[in-house]
Coordinates of C-alpha atoms and ligand atoms in Angstrom, one line a residue:
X1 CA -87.5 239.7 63.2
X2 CA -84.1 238.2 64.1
X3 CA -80.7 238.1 62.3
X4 CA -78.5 235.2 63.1
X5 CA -75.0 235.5 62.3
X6 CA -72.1 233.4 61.8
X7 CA -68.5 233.3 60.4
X8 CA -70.3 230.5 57.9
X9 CA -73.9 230.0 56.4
X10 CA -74.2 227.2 54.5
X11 CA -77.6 227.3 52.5
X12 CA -77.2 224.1 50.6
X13 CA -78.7 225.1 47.3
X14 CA -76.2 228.1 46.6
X15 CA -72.2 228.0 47.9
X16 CA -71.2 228.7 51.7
X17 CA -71.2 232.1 52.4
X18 CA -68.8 233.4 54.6
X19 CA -69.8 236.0 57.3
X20 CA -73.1 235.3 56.6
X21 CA -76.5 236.0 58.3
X22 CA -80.1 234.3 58.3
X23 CA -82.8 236.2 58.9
X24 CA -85.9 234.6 60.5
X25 CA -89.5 236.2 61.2
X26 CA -91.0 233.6 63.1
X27 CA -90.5 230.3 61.7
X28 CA -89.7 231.6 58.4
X29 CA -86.6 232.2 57.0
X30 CA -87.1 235.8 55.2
X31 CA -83.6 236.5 53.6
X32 CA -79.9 235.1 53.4
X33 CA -77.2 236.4 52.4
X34 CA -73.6 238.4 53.8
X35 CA -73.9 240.2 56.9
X36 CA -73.0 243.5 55.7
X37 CA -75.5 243.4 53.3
X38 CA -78.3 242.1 55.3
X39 CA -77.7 244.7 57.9
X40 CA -78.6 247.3 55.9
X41 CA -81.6 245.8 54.5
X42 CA -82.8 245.0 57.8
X43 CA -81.6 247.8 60.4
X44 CA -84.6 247.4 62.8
X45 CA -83.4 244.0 63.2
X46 CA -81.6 242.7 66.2
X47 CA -78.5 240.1 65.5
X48 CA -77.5 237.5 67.5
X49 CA -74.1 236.4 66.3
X50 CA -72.7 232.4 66.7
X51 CA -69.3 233.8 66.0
X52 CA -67.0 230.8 64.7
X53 CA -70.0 228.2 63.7
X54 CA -71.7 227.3 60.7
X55 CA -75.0 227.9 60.0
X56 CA -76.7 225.1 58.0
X57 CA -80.2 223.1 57.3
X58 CA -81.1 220.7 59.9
X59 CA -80.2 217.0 59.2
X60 CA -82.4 214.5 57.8
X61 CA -82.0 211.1 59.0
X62 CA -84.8 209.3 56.2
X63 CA -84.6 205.7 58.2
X64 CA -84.8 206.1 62.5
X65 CA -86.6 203.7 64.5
X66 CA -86.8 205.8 67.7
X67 CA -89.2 202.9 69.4
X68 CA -85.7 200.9 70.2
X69 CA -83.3 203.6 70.7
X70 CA -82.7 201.7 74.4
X71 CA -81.6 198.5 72.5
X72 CA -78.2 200.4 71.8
X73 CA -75.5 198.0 72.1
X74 CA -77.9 195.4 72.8
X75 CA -77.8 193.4 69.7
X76 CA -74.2 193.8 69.3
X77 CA -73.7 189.9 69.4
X78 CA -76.0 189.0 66.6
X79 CA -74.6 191.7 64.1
X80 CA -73.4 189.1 62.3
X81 CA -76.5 186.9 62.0
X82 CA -79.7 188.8 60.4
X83 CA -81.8 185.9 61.4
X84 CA -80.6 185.6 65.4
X85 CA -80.4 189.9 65.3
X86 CA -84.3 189.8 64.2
X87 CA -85.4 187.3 67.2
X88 CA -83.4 189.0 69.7
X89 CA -84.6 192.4 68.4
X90 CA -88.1 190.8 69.6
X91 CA -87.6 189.5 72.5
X92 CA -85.6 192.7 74.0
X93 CA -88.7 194.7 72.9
X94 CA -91.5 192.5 74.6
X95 CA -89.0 192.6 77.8
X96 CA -90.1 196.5 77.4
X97 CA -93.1 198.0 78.9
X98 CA -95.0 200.5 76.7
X99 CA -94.1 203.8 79.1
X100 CA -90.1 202.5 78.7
X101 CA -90.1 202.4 75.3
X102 CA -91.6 205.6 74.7
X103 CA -89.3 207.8 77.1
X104 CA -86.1 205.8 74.9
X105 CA -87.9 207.2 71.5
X106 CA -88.2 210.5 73.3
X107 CA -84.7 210.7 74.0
X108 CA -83.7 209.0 70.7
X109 CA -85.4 212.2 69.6
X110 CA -83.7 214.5 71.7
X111 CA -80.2 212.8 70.9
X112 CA -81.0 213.4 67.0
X113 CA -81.4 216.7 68.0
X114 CA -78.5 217.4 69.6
X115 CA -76.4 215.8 67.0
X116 CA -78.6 218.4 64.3
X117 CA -81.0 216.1 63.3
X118 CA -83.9 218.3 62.8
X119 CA -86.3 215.9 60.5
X120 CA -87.0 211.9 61.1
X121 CA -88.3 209.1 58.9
X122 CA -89.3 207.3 61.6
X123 CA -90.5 203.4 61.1
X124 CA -92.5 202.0 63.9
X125 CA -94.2 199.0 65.2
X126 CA -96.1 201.2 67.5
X127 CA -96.3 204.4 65.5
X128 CA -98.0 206.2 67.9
X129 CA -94.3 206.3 70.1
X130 CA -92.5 207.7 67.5
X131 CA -94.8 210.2 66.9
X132 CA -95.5 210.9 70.6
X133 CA -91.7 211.4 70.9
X134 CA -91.0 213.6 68.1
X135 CA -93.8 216.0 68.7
X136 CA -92.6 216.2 72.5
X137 CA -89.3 217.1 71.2
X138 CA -90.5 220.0 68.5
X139 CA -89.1 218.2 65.7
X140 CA -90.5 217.4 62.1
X141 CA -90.9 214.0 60.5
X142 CA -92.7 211.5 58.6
X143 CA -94.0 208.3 61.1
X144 CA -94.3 205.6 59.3
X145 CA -96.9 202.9 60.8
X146 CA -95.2 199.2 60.2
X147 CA -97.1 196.1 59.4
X148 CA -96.7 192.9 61.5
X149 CA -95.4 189.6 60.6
X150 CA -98.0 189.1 57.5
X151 CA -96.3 186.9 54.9
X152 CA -99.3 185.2 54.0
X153 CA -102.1 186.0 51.3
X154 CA -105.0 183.7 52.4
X155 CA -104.8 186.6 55.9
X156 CA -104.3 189.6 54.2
X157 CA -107.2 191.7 54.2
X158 CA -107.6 191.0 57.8
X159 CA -104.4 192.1 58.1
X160 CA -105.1 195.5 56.1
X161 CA -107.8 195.9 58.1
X162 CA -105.8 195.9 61.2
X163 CA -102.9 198.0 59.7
X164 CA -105.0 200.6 58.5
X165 CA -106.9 200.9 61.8
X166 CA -103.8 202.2 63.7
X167 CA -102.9 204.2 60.6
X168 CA -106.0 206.4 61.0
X169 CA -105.3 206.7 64.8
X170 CA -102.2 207.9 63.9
X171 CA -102.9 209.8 61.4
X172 CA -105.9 211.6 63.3
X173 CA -102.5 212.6 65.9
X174 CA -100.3 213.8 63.6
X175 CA -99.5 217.4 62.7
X176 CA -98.3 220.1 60.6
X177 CA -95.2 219.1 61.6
X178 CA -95.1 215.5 62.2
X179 CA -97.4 213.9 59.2
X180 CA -98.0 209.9 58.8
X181 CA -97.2 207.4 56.1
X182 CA -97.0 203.4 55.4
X183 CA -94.2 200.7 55.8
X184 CA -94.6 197.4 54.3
X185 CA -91.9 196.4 56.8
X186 CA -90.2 194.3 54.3
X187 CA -90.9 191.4 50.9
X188 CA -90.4 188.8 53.4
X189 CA -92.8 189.3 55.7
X190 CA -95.7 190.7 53.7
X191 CA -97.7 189.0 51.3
X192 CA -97.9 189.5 47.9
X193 CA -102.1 190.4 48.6
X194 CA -101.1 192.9 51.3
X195 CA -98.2 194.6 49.2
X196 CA -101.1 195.7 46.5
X197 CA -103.4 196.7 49.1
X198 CA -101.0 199.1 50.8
X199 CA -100.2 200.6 47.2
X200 CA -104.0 200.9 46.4
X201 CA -104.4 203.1 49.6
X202 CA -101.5 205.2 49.0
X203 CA -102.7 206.1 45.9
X204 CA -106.1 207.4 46.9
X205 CA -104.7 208.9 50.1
X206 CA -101.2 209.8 48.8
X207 CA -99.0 209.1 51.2
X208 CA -95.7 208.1 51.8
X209 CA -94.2 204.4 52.1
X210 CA -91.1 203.4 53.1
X211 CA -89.8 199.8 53.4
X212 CA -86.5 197.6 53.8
X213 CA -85.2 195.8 51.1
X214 CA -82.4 194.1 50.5
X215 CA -81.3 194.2 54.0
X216 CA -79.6 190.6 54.1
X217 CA -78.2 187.7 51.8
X218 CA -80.5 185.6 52.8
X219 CA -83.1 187.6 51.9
X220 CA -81.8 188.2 48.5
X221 CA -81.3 184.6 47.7
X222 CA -85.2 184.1 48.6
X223 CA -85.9 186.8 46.2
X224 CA -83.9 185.6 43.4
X225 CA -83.9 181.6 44.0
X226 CA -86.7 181.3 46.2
X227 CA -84.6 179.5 48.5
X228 CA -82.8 179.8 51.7
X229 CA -82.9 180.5 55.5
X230 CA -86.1 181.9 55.0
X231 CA -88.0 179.0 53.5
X232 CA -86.5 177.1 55.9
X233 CA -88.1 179.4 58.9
X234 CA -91.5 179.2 56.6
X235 CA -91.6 175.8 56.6
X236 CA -90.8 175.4 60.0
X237 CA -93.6 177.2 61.4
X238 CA -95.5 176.4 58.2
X239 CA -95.7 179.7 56.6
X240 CA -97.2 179.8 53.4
X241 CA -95.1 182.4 51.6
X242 CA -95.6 183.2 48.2
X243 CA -93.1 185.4 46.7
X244 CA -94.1 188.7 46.0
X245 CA -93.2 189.2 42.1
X246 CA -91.7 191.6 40.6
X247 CA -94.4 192.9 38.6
X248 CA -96.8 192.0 40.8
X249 CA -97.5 193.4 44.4
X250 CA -93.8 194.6 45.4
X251 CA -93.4 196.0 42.1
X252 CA -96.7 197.7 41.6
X253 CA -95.5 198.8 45.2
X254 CA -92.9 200.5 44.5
X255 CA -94.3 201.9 41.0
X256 CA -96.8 203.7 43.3
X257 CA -93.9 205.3 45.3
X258 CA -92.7 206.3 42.6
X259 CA -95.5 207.9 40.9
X260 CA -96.2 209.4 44.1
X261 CA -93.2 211.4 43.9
X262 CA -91.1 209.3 45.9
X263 CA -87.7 209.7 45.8
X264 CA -86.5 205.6 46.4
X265 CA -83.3 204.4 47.9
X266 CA -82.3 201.1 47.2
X267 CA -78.8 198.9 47.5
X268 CA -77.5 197.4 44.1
X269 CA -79.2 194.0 44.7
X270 CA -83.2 195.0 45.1
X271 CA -82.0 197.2 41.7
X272 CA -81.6 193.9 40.2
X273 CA -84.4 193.1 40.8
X274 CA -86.8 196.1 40.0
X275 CA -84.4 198.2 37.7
X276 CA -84.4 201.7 39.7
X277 CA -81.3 203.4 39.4
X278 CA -81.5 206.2 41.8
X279 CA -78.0 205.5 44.1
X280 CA -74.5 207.3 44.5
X281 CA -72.8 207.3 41.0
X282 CA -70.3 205.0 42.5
X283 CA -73.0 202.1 42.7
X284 CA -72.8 199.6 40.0
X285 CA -76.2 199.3 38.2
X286 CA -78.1 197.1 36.2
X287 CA -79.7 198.4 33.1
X288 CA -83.4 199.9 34.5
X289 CA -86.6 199.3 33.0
X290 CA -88.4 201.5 31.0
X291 CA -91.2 202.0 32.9
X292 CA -90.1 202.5 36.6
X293 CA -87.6 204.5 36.0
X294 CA -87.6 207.7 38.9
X295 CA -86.1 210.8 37.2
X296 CA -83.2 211.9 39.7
X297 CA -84.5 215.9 40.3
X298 CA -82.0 218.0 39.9
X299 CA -80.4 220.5 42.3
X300 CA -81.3 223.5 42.0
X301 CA -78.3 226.3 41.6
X302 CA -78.8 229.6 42.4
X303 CA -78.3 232.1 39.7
Ligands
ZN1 ZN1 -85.2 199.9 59.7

């Protein structure tokens, strides 16, 4: 049993306490409160006091991908162009060797760390290197196995074949502390077929799902107009797209997240589209549909 002091303990659910302690048996936290009175209750105890600091929950950051922290500063150029950012993104990372890419996720780790990071939501390619990193480094997280470029329907069980082969080889690595989910990397490069596949599984396995939406404009205006850059790429490499509808596989998608307890993040546009309202007051929203409507849960105060 330990008691860590500090001018400032910051538990989150209730106010800051100043001169506070936490005391930890273990992993566990077993009681917070003021100094003073924690003293007393625990006299056996031994203290080790962080003086002028703040005491607090470790971050969470809910979107990493550790598997290119080396890319930093290496896409820099093509900010401004989603489409040039994403083919540039590729060819950096198959300039990579396997053993490169995993020592950058396991200092990406390290790095999160440092900065009090203590829980990651990390999205990979190659899973297994996120996970890998993040167990090295002791910390917690959710690794989220990412599907490949599979926009069309006539290949997608094939392609849910593949993905959930790699899911159960991560999932047979992960651990108490570092558990495994889904990404259906985004609408525009996963078919409609695949979309309702994913949310079939997650339902009888109940795991988590994370994707990107409404990362671009372009990808919006295929969404909306079913037009743009990105039927222009289709065509050119003769992609046959079809757009996954809301109602359909994206929106049955992101129904299951819901229903699985999922708390869902989205920018103001993809709420246009599927009417979830869960964003920062601030955020201009359209009306939400009755039926996929997440209940915001609400903090709870100490009493
Ligand atoms: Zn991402």
């Amino acid at each position: 049993m330990r008691i860590l002091t500090a001018k400032h303990v910051l538990p989150i659910t209730s106010d800051p306490i100043e001169d506070g302690a936490v005391v930890i048996d273990g992993s566990n936290i077993v009681a917070v409160g003021k100094t003073a009175d924690v003293s007393k209750q625990f006299p056996d105890a031994g203290t080790d006091d962080f003086g002028d600091a703040a005491i607090l929950p470790g971050f969470v950051n809910c979107h990493s991908h550790l598997e290119i922290t080396a890319m930093r500063g290496a896409l820099d150029d093509v900010e401004h162009d989603f489409m040039a950012w994403l083919i540039k993104l590729s060819r950096v990372r198959e300039s990579m060797s396997d053993d490169e890419i995993a020592e950058a996720a396991y200092i990406g780790a390290l790095e999160g760390a440092q900065a009090g990071v203590t829980c990651f939501g990390d999205i990979g390619r190659l899973g297994h290197i996120g996970l890998s990193g993040l167990k090295r480094a002791g910390l917690r997280g959710v690794v989220f196995q990412e599907t490949e470029f599979s926009p069309e329907n006539r290949t997608a069980d094939n392609d849910f074949k593949k993905l959930i082969g790699k899911f159960e080889r991560l999932a047979a690595e992960s651990t108490d502390l570092v558990r495994v989910g889904l990404s259906p990397h985004a609408p525009y490069t996963v078919s409609s077929r695949l979309f309702e596949s994913i949310a079939q599984f997650s339902i009888i396995e109940r795991f988590p799902l994370t994707i990107h939406a409404a990362e671009s404009l372009a990808e919006q205006e295929l969404l909306t107009d079913g037009g743009g850059e990105f039927v222009r790429v289709y065509e050119k490499y003769s992609v046959d797209w079809e757009s996954p509808a809301i109602g359909g596989g994206f929106g049955r998608f992101v129904a299951t997240a819901v229903r699985n307890g999922q708390s869902c993040v989205f920018s103001s546009a993809e709420h246009a589209a599927v009417g979830l309202v869960i964003a920062p007051p601030s955020t201009p929203t359209p009306t939400p549909s009755s039926s996929l409507t997440p209940r915001p849960r609400p903090t709870p105060r100490p009493r």
